[in-house]
PDB file of C-alpha atoms in Angstrom:
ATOM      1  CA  UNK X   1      18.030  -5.601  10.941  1.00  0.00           C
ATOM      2  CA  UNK X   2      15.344  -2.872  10.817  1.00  0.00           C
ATOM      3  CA  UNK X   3      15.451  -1.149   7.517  1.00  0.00           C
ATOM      4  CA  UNK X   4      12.511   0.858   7.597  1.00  0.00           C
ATOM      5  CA  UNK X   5      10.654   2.525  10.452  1.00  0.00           C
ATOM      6  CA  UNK X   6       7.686   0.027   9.986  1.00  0.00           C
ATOM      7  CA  UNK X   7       5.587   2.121  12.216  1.00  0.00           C
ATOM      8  CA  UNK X   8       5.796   5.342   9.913  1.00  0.00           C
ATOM      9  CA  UNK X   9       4.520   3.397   7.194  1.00  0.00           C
ATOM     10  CA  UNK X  10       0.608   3.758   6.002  1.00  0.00           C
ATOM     11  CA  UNK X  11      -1.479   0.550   5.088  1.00  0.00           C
ATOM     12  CA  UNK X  12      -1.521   2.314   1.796  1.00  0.00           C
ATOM     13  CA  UNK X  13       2.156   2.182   1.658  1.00  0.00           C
ATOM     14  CA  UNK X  14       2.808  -0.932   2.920  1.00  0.00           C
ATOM     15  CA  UNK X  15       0.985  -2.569   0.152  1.00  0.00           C
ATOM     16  CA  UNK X  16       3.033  -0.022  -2.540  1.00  0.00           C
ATOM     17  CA  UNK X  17       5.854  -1.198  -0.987  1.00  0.00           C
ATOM     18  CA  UNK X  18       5.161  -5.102  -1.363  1.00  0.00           C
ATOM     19  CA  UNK X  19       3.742  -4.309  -4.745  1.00  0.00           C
ATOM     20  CA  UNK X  20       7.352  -2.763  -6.284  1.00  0.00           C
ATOM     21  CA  UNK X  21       8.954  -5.905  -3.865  1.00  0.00           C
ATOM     22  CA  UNK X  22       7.128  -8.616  -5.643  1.00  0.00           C
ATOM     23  CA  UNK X  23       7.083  -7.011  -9.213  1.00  0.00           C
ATOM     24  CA  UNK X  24      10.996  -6.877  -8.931  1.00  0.00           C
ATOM     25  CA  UNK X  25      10.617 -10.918  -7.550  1.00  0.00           C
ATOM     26  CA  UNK X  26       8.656 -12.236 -10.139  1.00  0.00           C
ATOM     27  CA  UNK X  27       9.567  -9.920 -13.220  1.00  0.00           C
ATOM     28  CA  UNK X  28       6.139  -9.479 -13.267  1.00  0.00           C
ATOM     29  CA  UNK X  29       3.131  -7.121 -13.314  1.00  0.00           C
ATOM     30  CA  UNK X  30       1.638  -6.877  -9.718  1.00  0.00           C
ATOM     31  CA  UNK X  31      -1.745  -5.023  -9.570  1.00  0.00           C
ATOM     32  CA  UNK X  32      -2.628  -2.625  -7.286  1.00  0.00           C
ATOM     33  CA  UNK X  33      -6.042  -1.103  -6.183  1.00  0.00           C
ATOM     34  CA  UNK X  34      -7.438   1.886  -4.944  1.00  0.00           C
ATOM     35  CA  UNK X  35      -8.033   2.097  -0.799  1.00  0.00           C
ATOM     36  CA  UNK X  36     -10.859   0.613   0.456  1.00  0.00           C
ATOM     37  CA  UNK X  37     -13.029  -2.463   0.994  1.00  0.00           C
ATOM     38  CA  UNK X  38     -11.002  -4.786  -1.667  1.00  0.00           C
ATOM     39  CA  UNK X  39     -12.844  -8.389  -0.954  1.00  0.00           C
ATOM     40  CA  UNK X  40      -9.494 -10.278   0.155  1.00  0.00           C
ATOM     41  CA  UNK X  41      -7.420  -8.665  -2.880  1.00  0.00           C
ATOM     42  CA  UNK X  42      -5.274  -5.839  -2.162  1.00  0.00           C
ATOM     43  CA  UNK X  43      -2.259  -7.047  -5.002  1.00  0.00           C
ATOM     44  CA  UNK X  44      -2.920  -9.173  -7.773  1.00  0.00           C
ATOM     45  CA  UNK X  45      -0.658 -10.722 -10.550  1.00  0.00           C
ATOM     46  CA  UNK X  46      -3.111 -12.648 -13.406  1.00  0.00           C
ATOM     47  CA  UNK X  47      -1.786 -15.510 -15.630  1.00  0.00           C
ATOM     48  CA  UNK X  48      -0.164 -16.032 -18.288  1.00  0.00           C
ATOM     49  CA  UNK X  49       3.791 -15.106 -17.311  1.00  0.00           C
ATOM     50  CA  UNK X  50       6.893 -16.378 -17.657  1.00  0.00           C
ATOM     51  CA  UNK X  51       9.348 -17.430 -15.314  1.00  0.00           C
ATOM     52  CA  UNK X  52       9.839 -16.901 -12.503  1.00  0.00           C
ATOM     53  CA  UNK X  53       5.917 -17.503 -11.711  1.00  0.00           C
ATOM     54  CA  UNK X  54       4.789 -19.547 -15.423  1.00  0.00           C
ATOM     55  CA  UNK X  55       1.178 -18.302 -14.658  1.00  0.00           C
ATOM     56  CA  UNK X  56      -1.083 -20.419 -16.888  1.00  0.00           C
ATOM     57  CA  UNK X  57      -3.774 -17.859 -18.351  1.00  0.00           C
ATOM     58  CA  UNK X  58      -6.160 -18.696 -16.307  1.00  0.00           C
ATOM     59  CA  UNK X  59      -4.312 -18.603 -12.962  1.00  0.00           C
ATOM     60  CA  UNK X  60      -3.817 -15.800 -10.625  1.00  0.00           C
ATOM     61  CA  UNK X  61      -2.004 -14.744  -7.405  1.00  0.00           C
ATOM     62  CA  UNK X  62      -3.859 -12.931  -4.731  1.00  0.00           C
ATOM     63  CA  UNK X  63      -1.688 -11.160  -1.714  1.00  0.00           C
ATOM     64  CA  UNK X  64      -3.327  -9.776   1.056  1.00  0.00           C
ATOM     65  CA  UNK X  65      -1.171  -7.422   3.312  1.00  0.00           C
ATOM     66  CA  UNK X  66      -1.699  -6.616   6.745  1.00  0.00           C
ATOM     67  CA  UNK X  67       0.097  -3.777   7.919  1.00  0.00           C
ATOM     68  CA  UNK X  68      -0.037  -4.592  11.811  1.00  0.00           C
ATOM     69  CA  UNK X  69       4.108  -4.014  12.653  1.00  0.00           C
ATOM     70  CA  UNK X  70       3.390  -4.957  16.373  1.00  0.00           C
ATOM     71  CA  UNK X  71       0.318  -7.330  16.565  1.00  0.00           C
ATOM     72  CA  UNK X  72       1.043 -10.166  17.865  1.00  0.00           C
ATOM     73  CA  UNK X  73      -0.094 -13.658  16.990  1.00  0.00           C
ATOM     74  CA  UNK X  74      -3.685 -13.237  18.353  1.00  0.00           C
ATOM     75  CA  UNK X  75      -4.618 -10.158  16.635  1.00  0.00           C
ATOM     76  CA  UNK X  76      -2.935 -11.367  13.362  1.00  0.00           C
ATOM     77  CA  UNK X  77      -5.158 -14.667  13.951  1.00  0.00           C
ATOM     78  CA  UNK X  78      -8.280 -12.482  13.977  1.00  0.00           C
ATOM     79  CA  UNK X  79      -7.285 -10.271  11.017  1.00  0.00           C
ATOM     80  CA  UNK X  80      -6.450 -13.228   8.769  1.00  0.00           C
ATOM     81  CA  UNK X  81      -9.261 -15.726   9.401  1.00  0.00           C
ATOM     82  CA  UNK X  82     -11.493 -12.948   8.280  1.00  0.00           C
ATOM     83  CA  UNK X  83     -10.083 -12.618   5.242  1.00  0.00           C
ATOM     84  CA  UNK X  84      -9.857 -16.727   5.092  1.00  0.00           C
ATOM     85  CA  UNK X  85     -13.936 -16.412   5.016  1.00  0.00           C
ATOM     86  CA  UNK X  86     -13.963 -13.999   2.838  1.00  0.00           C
ATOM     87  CA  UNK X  87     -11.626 -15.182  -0.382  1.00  0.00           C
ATOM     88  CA  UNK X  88     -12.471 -18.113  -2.022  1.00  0.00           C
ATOM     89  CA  UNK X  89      -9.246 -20.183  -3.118  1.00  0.00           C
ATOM     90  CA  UNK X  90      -9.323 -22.209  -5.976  1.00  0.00           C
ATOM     91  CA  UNK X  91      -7.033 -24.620  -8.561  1.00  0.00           C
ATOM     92  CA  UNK X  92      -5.785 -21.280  -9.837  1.00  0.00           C
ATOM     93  CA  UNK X  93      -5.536 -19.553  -7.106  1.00  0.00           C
ATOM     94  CA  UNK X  94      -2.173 -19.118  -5.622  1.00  0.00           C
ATOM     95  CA  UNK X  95      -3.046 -16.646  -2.201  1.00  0.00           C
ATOM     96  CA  UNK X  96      -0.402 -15.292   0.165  1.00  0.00           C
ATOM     97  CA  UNK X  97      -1.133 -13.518   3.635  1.00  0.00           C
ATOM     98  CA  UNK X  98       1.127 -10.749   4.217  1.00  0.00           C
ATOM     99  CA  UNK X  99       1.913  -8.748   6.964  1.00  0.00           C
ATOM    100  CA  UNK X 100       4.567  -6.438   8.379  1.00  0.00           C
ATOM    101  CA  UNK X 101       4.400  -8.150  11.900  1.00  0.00           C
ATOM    102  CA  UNK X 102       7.915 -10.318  12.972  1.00  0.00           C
ATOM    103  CA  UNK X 103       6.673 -13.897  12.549  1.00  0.00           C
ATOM    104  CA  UNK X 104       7.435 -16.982  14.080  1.00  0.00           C
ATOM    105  CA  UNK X 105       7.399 -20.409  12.499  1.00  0.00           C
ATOM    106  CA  UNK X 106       4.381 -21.453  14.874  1.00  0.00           C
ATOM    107  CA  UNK X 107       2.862 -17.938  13.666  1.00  0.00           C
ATOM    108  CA  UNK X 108       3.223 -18.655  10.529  1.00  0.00           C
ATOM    109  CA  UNK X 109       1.723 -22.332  10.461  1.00  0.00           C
ATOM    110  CA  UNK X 110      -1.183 -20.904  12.354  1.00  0.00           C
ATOM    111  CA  UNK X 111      -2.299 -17.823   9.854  1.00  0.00           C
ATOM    112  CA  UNK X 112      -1.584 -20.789   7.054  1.00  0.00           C
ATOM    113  CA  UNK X 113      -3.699 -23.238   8.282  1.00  0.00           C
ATOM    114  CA  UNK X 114      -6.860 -20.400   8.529  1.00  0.00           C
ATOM    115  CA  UNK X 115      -7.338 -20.511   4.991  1.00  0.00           C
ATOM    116  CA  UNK X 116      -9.450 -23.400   2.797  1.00  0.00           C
ATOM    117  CA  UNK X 117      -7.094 -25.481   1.597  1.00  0.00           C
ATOM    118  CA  UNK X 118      -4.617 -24.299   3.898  1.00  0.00           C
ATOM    119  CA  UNK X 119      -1.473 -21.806   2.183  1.00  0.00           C
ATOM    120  CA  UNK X 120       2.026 -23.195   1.837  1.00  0.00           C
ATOM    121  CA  UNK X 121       3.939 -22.038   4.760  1.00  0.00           C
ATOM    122  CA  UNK X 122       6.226 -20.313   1.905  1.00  0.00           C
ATOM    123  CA  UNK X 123       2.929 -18.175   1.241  1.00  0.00           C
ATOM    124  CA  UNK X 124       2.714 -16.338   4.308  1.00  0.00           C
ATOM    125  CA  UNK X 125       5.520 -13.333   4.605  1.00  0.00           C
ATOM    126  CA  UNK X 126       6.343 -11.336   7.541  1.00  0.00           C
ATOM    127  CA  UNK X 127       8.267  -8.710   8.044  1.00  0.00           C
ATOM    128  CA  UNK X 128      11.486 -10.785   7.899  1.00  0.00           C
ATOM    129  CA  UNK X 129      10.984 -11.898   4.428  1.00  0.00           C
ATOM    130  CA  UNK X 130       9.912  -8.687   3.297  1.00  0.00           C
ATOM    131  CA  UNK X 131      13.284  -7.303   4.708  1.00  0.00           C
ATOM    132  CA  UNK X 132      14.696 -10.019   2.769  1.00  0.00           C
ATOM    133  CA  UNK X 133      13.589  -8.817  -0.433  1.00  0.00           C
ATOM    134  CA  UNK X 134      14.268  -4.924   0.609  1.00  0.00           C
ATOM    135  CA  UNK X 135      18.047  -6.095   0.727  1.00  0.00           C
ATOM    136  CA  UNK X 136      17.829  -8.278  -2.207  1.00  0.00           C
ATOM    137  CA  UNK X 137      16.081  -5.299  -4.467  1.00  0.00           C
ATOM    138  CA  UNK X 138      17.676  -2.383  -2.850  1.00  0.00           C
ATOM    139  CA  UNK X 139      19.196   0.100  -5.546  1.00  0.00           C
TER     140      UNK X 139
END
C-alpha cells in the first residue's frame, strides 16, 4: 500500500522522514545534517546506546538515503556504488543504503554487494520497509 505520495516528497524530506522513522526504531538519537555535499553521511546515530542498537562508544551507524521513488535497478546501481567509493566502512561502522525506490530481493543483493565489505542484505531499505515502519510508528 502507498502511504505517501513518494513523488511529492523532497530529498530533504525524505531523509527527515527516515530520520523520525529510525529514531522511533532504535529509541535512539539519529543525526541529521544540513543539505549539501555530506561525504556518504546524510543520518548518523554514534555509540554508546542501549538497546535496541547497544552501540559500543566507539561505533556508529551511517544511512545514506536516496530519494529516487522510480529509478530502477540501474540508476540505483550508479547512485550507490558512488557512494560505495566514497565511505569508508570499518569494524564500527554499521552503513545502510536507503532509498525510496520499490526493491527487489535481486535489487537489493546487488546495491549490497557495491559496498567494501559488502552490507547485510537487512541494511539496505526500500520503500517497502520504510512503509513498514510508517505503519508500525504511525500516531
Amino acid at each position: 500500500m502507498n502511504v505517501l505520495n513518494w513523488d511529492g516528497l523532497s530529498s530533504h524530506d525524505a531523509e527527515i522522514l527516515l530520520r523520525d522513522l529510525l529514531s522511533a526504531e532504535w529509541d535512539a538519537n539519529v543525526e541529521s545534517f544540513r543539505r549539501g555535499p555530506d561525504g556518504g553521511v546524510d543520518l548518523r546515530v554514534l555509540g554508546p546506546s542501549g538497546p535496541p542498537l547497544n552501540l559500543s562508544p566507539a561505533s556508529r551507524i551511517v544511512v545514506q538515503v536516496k530519494h529516487y521513488p522510480n529509478a530502477n535497478l540501474a540508476r540505483l546501481r550508479t547512485a550507490f556504488r558512488k557512494e560505495a567509493e566514497r565511505i569508508e566502512i570499518d569494524a564500527d561502522t554499521r552503513y545502510l543504503a536507503v532509498t525510496t525506490a520499490k526493491l527487489s530481493i535481486r535489487a537489493k543483493q546487488t546495491i549490497a554487494n557495491l559496498f567494501h565489505p559488502p552490507l547485510k542484505e537487512s541494511d539496505v531499505l526500500g520503500r517497502e520497509d520504510i512503509e513498514s515502519l510508517l505503519a508500525k510508528h504511525s500516531t
